[in-house]
Tab-separated table of C-alpha atoms in Angstrom:
chain	number	residue	atom	x	y	z
A	1	MET	CA	-9.856	11.894	25.787
A	2	GLU	CA	-12.155	9.169	27.053
A	3	TYR	CA	-15.693	9.702	28.147
A	4	LEU	CA	-18.013	7.878	30.518
A	5	ILE	CA	-21.511	8.852	31.500
A	6	GLY	CA	-24.169	7.349	33.731
A	7	ILE	CA	-27.782	8.386	34.380
A	8	GLN	CA	-29.925	6.773	37.072
A	9	GLY	CA	-33.681	6.554	36.683
A	10	PRO	CA	-36.329	5.338	39.125
A	11	ASP	CA	-35.874	1.672	38.176
A	12	PHE	CA	-32.892	1.567	35.796
A	13	VAL	CA	-29.400	2.921	35.200
A	14	LEU	CA	-28.294	4.010	31.753
A	15	VAL	CA	-24.561	4.052	31.035
A	16	ALA	CA	-22.495	4.912	27.984
A	17	ALA	CA	-18.799	4.934	27.136
A	18	ASP	CA	-16.870	5.957	24.047
A	19	ASN	CA	-15.302	3.269	21.865
A	20	VAL	CA	-11.877	4.673	21.140
A	21	ALA	CA	-8.695	2.977	22.297
A	22	ALA	CA	-5.942	5.510	21.747
A	23	SER	CA	-2.175	5.472	21.849
A	24	SER	CA	-0.631	8.948	21.767
A	25	ILE	CA	-2.140	10.626	18.709
A	26	LEU	CA	-3.581	7.509	17.088
A	27	GLN	CA	-6.888	5.692	17.463
A	28	MET	CA	-5.741	2.084	17.678
A	29	LYS	CA	-9.276	0.697	17.879
A	30	HIS	CA	-12.678	2.158	17.041
A	31	ASP	CA	-14.822	-0.477	18.725
A	32	TYR	CA	-13.236	-0.929	22.114
A	33	ASP	CA	-15.587	-1.837	24.965
A	34	LYS	CA	-14.789	-0.060	28.241
A	35	MET	CA	-17.507	-1.770	30.264
A	36	PHE	CA	-16.753	-4.788	32.422
A	37	LYS	CA	-19.550	-7.029	33.584
A	38	LEU	CA	-19.046	-7.718	37.272
A	39	SER	CA	-22.215	-9.740	37.691
A	40	GLU	CA	-25.624	-10.149	36.127
A	41	LYS	CA	-26.704	-6.688	37.232
A	42	ILE	CA	-23.505	-4.738	37.806
A	43	LEU	CA	-21.333	-3.000	35.227
A	44	LEU	CA	-17.989	-1.344	35.844
A	45	LEU	CA	-16.948	1.370	33.386
A	46	CYS	CA	-13.261	2.036	33.529
A	47	VAL	CA	-11.010	4.646	31.895
A	48	GLY	CA	-7.537	5.883	32.646
A	49	GLU	CA	-3.992	4.796	32.038
A	50	ALA	CA	-3.486	2.145	29.382
A	51	GLY	CA	-2.734	-1.075	31.231
A	52	ASP	CA	-4.104	-0.085	34.613
A	53	THR	CA	-7.704	-0.016	33.379
A	54	VAL	CA	-7.841	-3.599	32.197
A	55	GLN	CA	-5.695	-4.969	35.020
A	56	PHE	CA	-7.698	-3.297	37.759
A	57	ALA	CA	-11.102	-3.894	36.231
A	58	GLU	CA	-10.405	-7.577	35.590
A	59	TYR	CA	-9.059	-7.945	39.122
A	60	ILE	CA	-12.286	-6.525	40.553
A	61	GLN	CA	-14.362	-8.573	38.138
A	62	LYS	CA	-12.719	-11.852	39.102
A	63	ASN	CA	-12.925	-11.100	42.814
A	64	VAL	CA	-16.622	-10.298	42.614
A	65	GLN	CA	-17.200	-13.583	40.814
A	66	LEU	CA	-15.083	-15.394	43.392
A	67	TYR	CA	-17.243	-13.960	46.153
A	68	LYS	CA	-20.295	-15.394	44.437
A	69	MET	CA	-18.662	-18.807	44.113
A	70	ARG	CA	-17.573	-18.885	47.737
A	71	ASN	CA	-20.725	-17.529	49.339
A	72	GLY	CA	-23.459	-18.555	46.937
A	73	TYR	CA	-24.884	-15.081	46.419
A	74	GLU	CA	-23.751	-11.998	44.546
A	75	LEU	CA	-22.331	-8.810	45.967
A	76	SER	CA	-24.753	-5.894	45.907
A	77	PRO	CA	-23.743	-2.865	43.820
A	78	SER	CA	-23.062	-0.880	46.974
A	79	ALA	CA	-20.809	-3.600	48.372
A	80	ALA	CA	-19.009	-3.993	45.041
A	81	ALA	CA	-18.463	-0.234	44.845
A	82	ASN	CA	-17.031	-0.105	48.331
A	83	PHE	CA	-14.845	-3.121	47.639
A	84	THR	CA	-13.515	-1.411	44.507
A	85	ARG	CA	-12.875	1.812	46.378
A	86	LYS	CA	-11.033	-0.057	49.123
A	87	ASN	CA	-8.734	-1.682	46.593
A	88	LEU	CA	-8.043	1.629	44.884
A	89	ALA	CA	-7.295	3.237	48.235
A	90	ASP	CA	-4.980	0.413	49.303
A	91	TYR	CA	-2.915	0.782	46.150
A	92	LEU	CA	-3.003	4.560	46.183
A	93	ARG	CA	-0.097	4.999	48.528
A	94	SER	CA	1.864	2.009	47.314
A	95	ARG	CA	4.591	2.168	44.703
A	96	THR	CA	2.139	1.066	42.023
A	97	PRO	CA	-1.092	3.025	42.268
A	98	TYR	CA	-3.787	2.431	39.675
A	99	HIS	CA	-4.564	5.545	37.720
A	100	VAL	CA	-8.169	4.772	36.763
A	101	ASN	CA	-11.501	6.596	36.838
A	102	LEU	CA	-14.586	4.472	37.296
A	103	LEU	CA	-18.323	4.418	37.175
A	104	LEU	CA	-20.066	1.470	38.756
A	105	ALA	CA	-23.703	0.968	37.828
A	106	GLY	CA	-25.942	-1.713	39.197
A	107	TYR	CA	-29.385	-2.810	40.159
A	108	ASP	CA	-29.994	-4.228	43.609
A	109	ASP	CA	-33.182	-6.247	44.062
A	110	ALA	CA	-33.638	-4.715	47.497
A	111	ASP	CA	-32.407	-1.146	47.074
A	112	GLY	CA	-33.084	-0.506	43.400
A	113	PRO	CA	-30.752	1.105	40.904
A	114	GLY	CA	-27.453	2.703	41.928
A	115	LEU	CA	-24.730	4.684	40.188
A	116	TYR	CA	-21.390	5.154	41.916
A	117	TYR	CA	-18.707	7.583	40.867
A	118	MET	CA	-15.070	6.771	41.736
A	119	ASP	CA	-11.909	8.518	40.723
A	120	HIS	CA	-8.223	7.749	40.757
A	121	LEU	CA	-7.805	9.201	44.235
A	122	SER	CA	-10.313	6.618	45.395
A	123	SER	CA	-13.145	8.915	46.283
A	124	LEU	CA	-16.585	7.316	46.116
A	125	ALA	CA	-19.911	9.039	45.689
A	126	LYS	CA	-23.344	7.684	44.927
A	127	ALA	CA	-24.874	10.066	42.429
A	128	PRO	CA	-27.976	10.310	40.240
A	129	PHE	CA	-25.824	11.138	37.223
A	130	ALA	CA	-22.090	11.299	36.653
A	131	ALA	CA	-19.476	11.625	33.928
A	132	HIS	CA	-15.722	11.167	33.531
A	133	GLY	CA	-13.241	12.679	31.107
A	134	TYR	CA	-12.833	16.076	29.504
A	135	GLY	CA	-16.283	15.621	28.036
A	136	ALA	CA	-17.683	15.792	31.543
A	137	PHE	CA	-16.905	19.492	31.699
A	138	LEU	CA	-19.135	20.049	28.713
A	139	THR	CA	-21.998	17.775	29.657
A	140	LEU	CA	-22.508	17.990	33.415
A	141	SER	CA	-24.364	21.278	33.089
A	142	ILE	CA	-26.724	19.717	30.580
A	143	LEU	CA	-27.372	16.904	33.000
A	144	ASP	CA	-27.908	19.391	35.830
A	145	GLN	CA	-30.429	21.286	33.777
A	146	HIS	CA	-32.501	18.448	32.330
A	147	TYR	CA	-32.196	15.616	34.829
A	148	ARG	CA	-35.243	14.604	36.859
A	149	PRO	CA	-35.399	11.663	39.254
A	150	ASP	CA	-38.474	10.238	37.481
A	151	LEU	CA	-37.012	10.011	33.966
A	152	THR	CA	-38.392	7.325	31.699
A	153	ARG	CA	-36.027	5.162	29.708
A	154	GLU	CA	-36.689	7.088	26.485
A	155	GLU	CA	-36.136	10.431	28.196
A	156	ALA	CA	-32.854	9.170	29.636
A	157	VAL	CA	-31.656	8.075	26.194
A	158	ASP	CA	-32.690	11.492	24.811
A	159	LEU	CA	-30.707	13.197	27.555
A	160	LEU	CA	-27.741	11.018	26.668
A	161	LYS	CA	-28.102	11.977	23.014
A	162	LYS	CA	-28.170	15.672	23.975
A	163	CYS	CA	-24.889	15.187	25.817
A	164	ILE	CA	-23.270	13.432	22.882
A	165	GLU	CA	-24.474	16.157	20.492
A	166	GLU	CA	-22.756	18.706	22.672
A	167	LEU	CA	-19.545	16.693	22.625
A	168	ASN	CA	-19.618	16.524	18.859
A	169	LYS	CA	-20.199	20.240	18.651
A	170	ARG	CA	-17.665	21.511	21.149
A	171	PHE	CA	-15.176	18.833	22.047
A	172	ILE	CA	-11.917	19.096	20.180
A	173	LEU	CA	-11.454	15.336	19.866
A	174	ASN	CA	-13.429	13.059	17.614
A	175	LEU	CA	-15.414	10.425	19.519
A	176	PRO	CA	-17.352	8.758	16.758
A	177	SER	CA	-19.242	6.071	18.586
A	178	PHE	CA	-20.517	5.130	22.024
A	179	THR	CA	-21.540	1.834	23.554
A	180	VAL	CA	-24.803	2.211	25.479
A	181	ARG	CA	-26.163	-0.233	28.037
A	182	LEU	CA	-29.101	-0.205	30.393
A	183	ILE	CA	-29.371	-2.084	33.704
A	184	ASP	CA	-32.715	-2.840	35.301
A	185	LYS	CA	-34.262	-5.622	37.326
A	186	GLU	CA	-34.057	-7.932	34.323
A	187	GLY	CA	-30.327	-7.487	33.960
A	188	ILE	CA	-28.009	-5.763	31.521
A	189	HIS	CA	-29.373	-4.805	28.099
A	190	ASP	CA	-27.341	-3.615	25.144
A	191	LEU	CA	-28.865	-0.626	23.460
A	192	GLU	CA	-28.076	0.636	19.997
A	193	THR	CA	-24.534	1.968	19.607
A	194	LEU	CA	-24.740	5.722	19.205
A	195	THR	CA	-22.651	6.847	16.307
A	196	SER	CA	-22.139	10.461	15.477
A	197	GLY	CA	-19.325	12.679	14.379
A	198	ALA	CA	-18.774	12.895	10.615
A	199	LYS	CA	-21.882	11.404	9.019
B	1	MET	CA	16.189	-20.581	31.801
B	2	ALA	CA	14.307	-23.837	32.099
B	3	LEU	CA	17.370	-25.102	33.952
B	4	GLU	CA	16.568	-22.909	36.887
B	5	ASP	CA	13.233	-24.630	37.364
B	6	ILE	CA	14.675	-28.119	37.070
B	7	CYS	CA	17.390	-27.244	39.605
B	8	GLY	CA	14.786	-26.088	42.035
B	9	PHE	CA	16.330	-22.646	42.083
B	10	THR	CA	12.975	-20.993	42.460
B	11	ASP	CA	12.528	-22.574	45.890
B	12	THR	CA	15.793	-21.377	47.364
B	13	PRO	CA	15.859	-18.570	49.906
B	14	VAL	CA	18.230	-16.702	47.587
B	15	HIS	CA	15.597	-16.666	44.882
B	16	ALA	CA	13.210	-15.069	47.342
B	17	LYS	CA	15.861	-12.464	48.032
B	18	TRP	CA	16.521	-11.728	44.376
B	19	PHE	CA	12.875	-11.662	43.372
B	20	PRO	CA	10.997	-10.510	46.433
B	21	THR	CA	7.312	-10.899	45.854
B	22	SER	CA	6.726	-7.590	47.612
B	23	LEU	CA	8.091	-5.899	44.469
B	24	PHE	CA	5.149	-7.250	42.509
B	25	GLU	CA	2.311	-6.568	44.883
B	26	ASP	CA	-0.348	-6.390	42.330
B	27	SER	CA	0.421	-9.262	40.010
B	28	ILE	CA	2.367	-12.437	39.538
B	29	SER	CA	6.110	-12.414	38.933
B	30	SER	CA	7.249	-13.677	35.575
B	31	ILE	CA	9.566	-16.200	37.193
B	32	HIS	CA	6.893	-17.752	39.389
B	33	LEU	CA	4.758	-18.473	36.352
B	34	THR	CA	6.708	-21.605	35.694
B	35	ASP	CA	6.063	-22.968	39.160
B	36	ASN	CA	2.782	-24.597	38.183
B	37	CYS	CA	4.103	-28.104	38.472
B	38	THR	CA	5.814	-28.216	41.843
B	39	PHE	CA	4.211	-30.971	43.813
B	40	GLY	CA	5.053	-29.398	47.158
B	41	LEU	CA	7.898	-31.842	47.569
B	42	ARG	CA	10.785	-29.486	47.129
B	43	LYS	CA	12.300	-27.850	50.175
B	44	PRO	CA	14.554	-24.811	50.241
B	45	LYS	CA	18.193	-25.782	49.976
B	46	LYS	CA	20.097	-24.998	53.133
B	47	SER	CA	23.618	-23.781	52.935
B	48	GLU	CA	24.757	-26.493	55.366
B	49	GLY	CA	24.549	-29.005	52.547
B	50	ASN	CA	27.231	-27.079	50.645
B	51	GLY	CA	29.784	-27.084	53.406
B	52	GLY	CA	28.549	-23.799	54.799
B	53	ILE	CA	29.208	-21.830	51.591
B	54	PRO	CA	26.400	-19.322	51.087
B	55	MET	CA	24.156	-20.076	48.115
B	56	ASP	CA	24.908	-16.637	46.648
B	57	PHE	CA	28.159	-17.917	45.194
B	58	PHE	CA	26.404	-20.556	43.115
B	59	ILE	CA	23.813	-18.310	41.535
B	60	PRO	CA	24.373	-17.471	37.876
B	61	THR	CA	23.553	-14.004	36.621
B	62	LEU	CA	19.934	-13.654	35.652
B	63	PRO	CA	18.342	-11.596	32.911
B	64	ASN	CA	15.638	-9.990	35.009
B	65	SER	CA	17.108	-6.513	35.072
B	66	ALA	CA	14.391	-4.894	37.154
B	67	SER	CA	15.487	-6.609	40.349
B	68	PHE	CA	19.043	-7.393	39.301
B	69	ASN	CA	20.455	-4.012	40.121
B	70	HIS	CA	18.386	-3.482	43.236
B	71	ARG	CA	18.275	0.184	42.456
B	72	PRO	CA	15.542	1.854	44.417
B	73	LEU	CA	12.799	2.799	42.015
B	74	PRO	CA	12.498	6.573	41.595
B	75	SER	CA	10.001	8.074	43.977
B	76	PRO	CA	7.264	9.099	43.495
B	77	PRO	CA	6.624	5.976	41.447
B	78	ALA	CA	7.122	6.447	37.736
B	79	LYS	CA	3.459	5.588	37.173
B	80	TYR	CA	2.441	9.255	37.186
B	81	SER	CA	5.615	10.472	35.553
B	82	ALA	CA	5.133	7.867	32.819
B	83	MET	CA	2.441	10.102	31.429
B	84	VAL	CA	4.618	13.208	31.128
B	85	ARG	CA	8.023	11.592	30.847
B	86	ARG	CA	8.738	12.002	27.149
B	87	PRO	CA	8.646	15.381	25.459
B	88	PHE	CA	7.077	13.898	22.326
B	89	PRO	CA	4.652	10.995	22.207
B	90	LEU	CA	6.237	8.610	19.691
B	91	SER	CA	9.554	7.266	20.662
B	92	HIS	CA	9.857	3.872	18.995
B	93	GLY	CA	12.161	4.356	16.038
B	94	THR	CA	10.620	1.856	13.639
B	95	THR	CA	7.580	1.082	11.576
B	96	THR	CA	5.739	-2.196	11.988
B	97	LEU	CA	2.300	-3.151	10.856
B	98	GLY	CA	-0.039	-6.086	10.755
B	99	PHE	CA	-3.475	-6.664	9.295
B	100	VAL	CA	-6.007	-9.422	8.824
B	101	PHE	CA	-7.632	-10.184	5.481
B	102	GLN	CA	-9.367	-13.075	3.770
B	103	GLY	CA	-6.098	-14.870	3.112
B	104	GLY	CA	-4.749	-14.754	6.667
B	105	VAL	CA	-2.550	-12.257	8.468
B	106	ILE	CA	0.199	-10.093	7.029
B	107	ALA	CA	2.946	-8.787	9.308
B	108	ALA	CA	5.400	-6.299	7.853
B	109	ALA	CA	8.156	-4.109	9.260
B	110	ASP	CA	11.189	-2.169	8.223
B	111	THR	CA	14.354	-4.127	8.860
B	112	ARG	CA	15.227	-2.002	11.881
B	113	ALA	CA	12.320	-3.519	13.690
B	114	SER	CA	12.307	-7.265	13.687
B	115	ILE	CA	9.719	-9.912	13.105
B	116	THR	CA	10.350	-13.080	15.030
B	117	PRO	CA	8.517	-16.365	14.663
B	118	ILE	CA	7.508	-17.804	18.018
B	119	HIS	CA	5.981	-21.009	16.731
B	120	SER	CA	4.717	-22.279	13.439
B	121	HIS	CA	1.528	-20.211	13.632
B	122	LEU	CA	2.620	-17.145	15.561
B	123	VAL	CA	4.865	-14.304	14.555
B	124	VAL	CA	5.714	-11.271	16.674
B	125	THR	CA	6.655	-7.841	15.355
B	126	SER	CA	8.588	-5.811	17.826
B	127	SER	CA	9.320	-2.173	18.381
B	128	GLY	CA	10.602	-0.164	21.272
B	129	SER	CA	13.846	-1.088	22.890
B	130	GLY	CA	15.573	-3.798	20.870
B	131	ALA	CA	17.123	-5.529	23.866
B	132	ASP	CA	13.857	-5.608	25.768
B	133	CYS	CA	12.013	-7.005	22.777
B	134	MET	CA	14.541	-9.776	22.240
B	135	LEU	CA	14.333	-10.781	25.879
B	136	TRP	CA	10.566	-10.712	26.125
B	137	GLU	CA	10.127	-12.634	22.890
B	138	ARG	CA	12.392	-15.298	24.292
B	139	ILE	CA	10.533	-15.391	27.589
B	140	LEU	CA	7.228	-15.598	25.722
B	141	ALA	CA	8.478	-18.442	23.560
B	142	ARG	CA	9.593	-20.310	26.662
B	143	GLU	CA	6.329	-19.854	28.485
B	144	ILE	CA	4.091	-20.960	25.659
B	145	ARG	CA	6.297	-23.945	24.942
B	146	LEU	CA	6.058	-24.932	28.608
B	147	TYR	CA	2.294	-24.504	28.444
B	148	GLN	CA	2.182	-26.755	25.407
B	149	LEU	CA	4.243	-29.420	27.134
B	150	ARG	CA	2.179	-29.314	30.299
B	151	HIS	CA	-1.313	-29.125	28.846
B	152	ARG	CA	-0.766	-31.003	25.581
B	153	ARG	CA	-2.335	-28.261	23.537
B	154	ARG	CA	-1.154	-25.015	22.131
B	155	LEU	CA	-2.156	-21.856	23.946
B	156	SER	CA	-4.483	-19.654	21.901
B	157	ILE	CA	-3.230	-16.335	20.566
B	158	CYS	CA	-5.534	-14.457	22.938
B	159	GLY	CA	-4.170	-16.477	25.816
B	160	THR	CA	-0.619	-15.802	24.711
B	161	ALA	CA	-1.322	-12.083	24.590
B	162	LYS	CA	-2.886	-12.112	28.032
B	163	LEU	CA	0.049	-14.065	29.429
B	164	LEU	CA	2.532	-11.618	27.954
B	165	SER	CA	0.542	-8.647	29.204
B	166	PHE	CA	0.437	-10.028	32.730
B	167	MET	CA	4.172	-10.774	32.643
B	168	LEU	CA	4.937	-7.223	31.568
B	169	HIS	CA	2.676	-5.585	34.119
B	170	PRO	CA	5.140	-5.612	37.042
B	171	PHE	CA	7.563	-3.638	34.901
B	172	LYS	CA	5.161	-0.836	34.187
B	173	GLY	CA	6.714	2.435	35.221
B	174	THR	CA	10.252	1.149	34.749
B	175	GLU	CA	12.335	1.743	31.640
B	176	VAL	CA	11.137	-1.430	29.925
B	177	CYS	CA	9.822	-0.383	26.549
B	178	VAL	CA	8.234	-3.126	24.491
B	179	ALA	CA	5.475	-2.850	21.895
B	180	LEU	CA	4.694	-6.186	20.261
B	181	THR	CA	2.076	-7.177	17.738
B	182	LEU	CA	1.208	-10.857	17.894
B	183	CYS	CA	0.114	-12.063	14.462
B	184	GLY	CA	-1.085	-15.601	14.310
B	185	TRP	CA	-3.568	-18.236	13.420
B	186	ASP	CA	-5.554	-20.175	16.035
B	187	LYS	CA	-5.981	-23.766	15.017
B	188	GLY	CA	-8.095	-26.404	16.582
B	189	VAL	CA	-9.650	-24.134	19.171
B	190	THR	CA	-13.049	-25.476	20.104
B	191	ALA	CA	-15.095	-22.250	20.193
B	192	ALA	CA	-16.060	-21.336	16.648
B	193	THR	CA	-15.468	-17.644	17.152
B	194	ASN	CA	-11.988	-18.169	18.442
B	195	SER	CA	-10.271	-19.940	15.593
B	196	GLY	CA	-8.785	-18.287	12.538
B	197	PRO	CA	-6.527	-15.285	12.053
B	198	LYS	CA	-5.718	-13.112	15.048
B	199	LEU	CA	-3.919	-9.851	15.527
B	200	ILE	CA	-3.232	-8.556	19.022
B	201	TYR	CA	-1.166	-5.568	20.151
B	202	VAL	CA	0.579	-5.795	23.527
B	203	CYS	CA	2.768	-3.121	24.998
B	204	SER	CA	4.713	-2.607	28.186
B	205	ASP	CA	2.367	0.222	29.210
B	206	GLY	CA	-0.171	-2.503	29.729
B	207	ALA	CA	-2.331	-2.063	26.651
B	208	ARG	CA	-3.686	-5.230	25.111
B	209	LEU	CA	-5.882	-4.743	22.065
B	210	GLN	CA	-7.271	-7.184	19.556
B	211	GLY	CA	-8.110	-5.787	16.147
B	212	ASP	CA	-7.936	-6.077	12.377
B	213	VAL	CA	-5.138	-3.638	11.655
B	214	PHE	CA	-2.372	-2.236	13.803
B	215	SER	CA	0.680	-0.183	13.046
B	216	VAL	CA	3.226	0.528	15.749
B	217	GLY	CA	6.283	2.735	15.917
B	218	SER	CA	7.340	6.232	15.008
B	219	GLY	CA	6.407	5.666	11.369
B	220	SER	CA	2.960	4.311	12.196
B	221	PRO	CA	0.860	7.384	11.324
B	222	TYR	CA	2.346	7.343	7.819
B	223	ALA	CA	1.635	3.662	7.479
B	224	TYR	CA	-1.957	4.140	8.687
B	225	GLY	CA	-2.403	6.789	6.039
B	226	VAL	CA	-1.736	4.267	3.304
B	227	LEU	CA	-3.410	1.289	4.983
B	228	ASP	CA	-6.657	2.987	5.936
B	229	ARG	CA	-7.344	4.001	2.365
B	230	GLU	CA	-6.667	0.713	0.627
B	231	LEU	CA	-7.240	-2.039	3.151
B	232	ARG	CA	-10.180	-4.336	2.487
B	233	TRP	CA	-11.065	-7.811	3.690
B	234	CYS	CA	-11.313	-9.197	0.150
B	235	LEU	CA	-7.772	-8.389	-0.990
B	236	SER	CA	-5.905	-11.133	-2.783
B	237	LYS	CA	-2.654	-12.367	-1.313
B	238	GLU	CA	-0.540	-10.448	-3.836
B	239	GLU	CA	-2.525	-7.251	-3.301
B	240	ALA	CA	-2.190	-7.558	0.452
B	241	ILE	CA	1.562	-8.103	0.290
B	242	SER	CA	1.976	-5.198	-2.085
B	243	LEU	CA	-0.150	-2.970	0.177
B	244	ALA	CA	1.920	-3.861	3.218
B	245	ARG	CA	5.160	-3.133	1.386
B	246	GLU	CA	3.788	0.150	0.108
B	247	ALA	CA	2.735	1.241	3.581
B	248	VAL	CA	6.096	0.427	5.149
B	249	PHE	CA	7.914	2.055	2.260
B	250	ARG	CA	5.942	5.309	2.586
B	251	ALA	CA	6.598	5.338	6.306
B	252	THR	CA	10.330	4.760	5.906
B	253	HIS	CA	10.435	7.560	3.361
B	254	ARG	CA	8.824	10.124	5.650
B	255	ASP	CA	9.939	8.982	9.075
B	256	ALA	CA	13.490	9.837	10.031
B	257	TYR	CA	13.734	6.872	12.384
B	258	SER	CA	12.628	4.121	10.020
B	259	GLY	CA	14.446	2.812	7.003
B	260	ASN	CA	16.223	0.083	5.138
B	261	ASN	CA	14.117	-2.633	3.630
B	262	VAL	CA	10.857	-4.415	4.249
B	263	ASP	CA	10.433	-7.723	6.033
B	264	LEU	CA	7.103	-9.369	5.559
B	265	PHE	CA	5.430	-12.466	6.963
B	266	HIS	CA	2.201	-14.053	5.803
B	267	ILE	CA	0.446	-16.355	8.251
B	268	THR	CA	-2.196	-18.835	7.142
B	269	ALA	CA	-3.756	-21.950	8.560
B	270	GLN	CA	-0.710	-23.827	7.317
B	271	GLY	CA	1.810	-21.641	9.135
B	272	TRP	CA	3.938	-18.647	8.297
B	273	ILE	CA	5.994	-17.751	5.237
B	274	GLY	CA	8.599	-14.998	5.314
B	275	TYR	CA	9.571	-12.673	2.534
B	276	MET	CA	12.517	-10.316	2.677
B	277	TYR	CA	12.440	-7.580	0.125
B	278	TYR	CA	15.623	-5.879	-0.905
B	279	TYR	CA	15.670	-2.820	-3.059
B	280	ARG	CA	11.920	-3.160	-3.430
B	281	THR	CA	12.201	-6.200	-5.660
B	282	GLY	CA	10.586	-9.397	-4.491
B	283	ALA	CA	12.842	-12.128	-3.136
B	284	LEU	CA	11.588	-15.204	-1.343
B	285	PHE	CA	14.112	-15.618	1.420
B	286	LEU	CA	12.959	-18.189	3.910
B	287	CYS	CA	9.827	-20.084	4.647
B	288	CYS	CA	8.421	-22.424	7.231
B	289	LEU	CA	5.295	-24.500	6.817
């Protein structure tokens, strides 16, 4: 139902998420933002079970900010990803596991851009491109075919548009609009919301 | 319930037994929310002071049903089964709706659901389990009144929704079934974007959504059908009320689980006014300004 996608370039990460907040068969909101800003250069995209997403993502968000307040410097994307994974893993075998699928995208001043894929079983993988949701089945092959490590920003946005076109063509559910953001050494930038579906 | 805080019940060892914090590993217990003002001076009451009678005998029954029965929660945890538990998705037998327009917020429901005022500028429509909704509305009213007394200002609607959502989170996966729409008006909030009409949907699954129009319950798709076509920001007050009544009426006609008459509340900067409509003729029943 929900869709997340991330594409890493040589000096940026492009991420997009759909804007639908659903409850059974209804779209309750058409402009829901699934991205959580962990720090100036890290975004956490979170989908999954209704309350778990916000609870878990806000918990991680506040803890990352607390780390910065206590220690005077921010967690790197790699450290934040591992911290998130550890929390997911700790709750996995408790009586209240969090059923969430995540993408963490960030830019480290030392290591450059990074995209981390995490799922509800708390696996973690650093990947050049990744997607979550049923839409991932339709779009990962497109990413496999057209992705190159030296993509420019425009080419990455074009690749994203190709993926969304495919969703509109073949995916049974209507995902009319997507929030798109780009992270580079200057920080997080909002790009134009991609709207498609019935024009 | 405020009595239990004044009596220092929350510090007793029995309280720790009845509400073990290990049950709520991932968030705060609703009872401990009211502990903000202990000054660290209270000590747990020892049974010696009562002539050796265990404290258990003095404890009144408490409404928190999740820990009351001490039934072991079904394993594996109902978190996963919550997604496949019901054979059909909509199980709240009511129709409620709320929307924001230029004249404030309208909240409407069939009389099987209920709309309860929490304070002069906040009204809550409820669906789901009636008993759960009554309890959680009462708990919410208590908590925001306590906040107002402690901080000398009223909690914003967004804050109220977040508080309610965090209180409900420990009960996710249990049988608690509550879907509330908070309809209110923020007054005197300093940030310019934050004041004015607000509409927020909170449910026991954990969802918390702010928006301009929500309809909740088994009749909600029918109500959306009417609302989505006609709803505009620039409606007049009479048009908005008539639209809300029309939407609830159409839903009660089609939905087997909704019915009776329409209750409607209109919230403005001055407070809420309630209208109860019987036999689809207008009747001003009660108001509060």
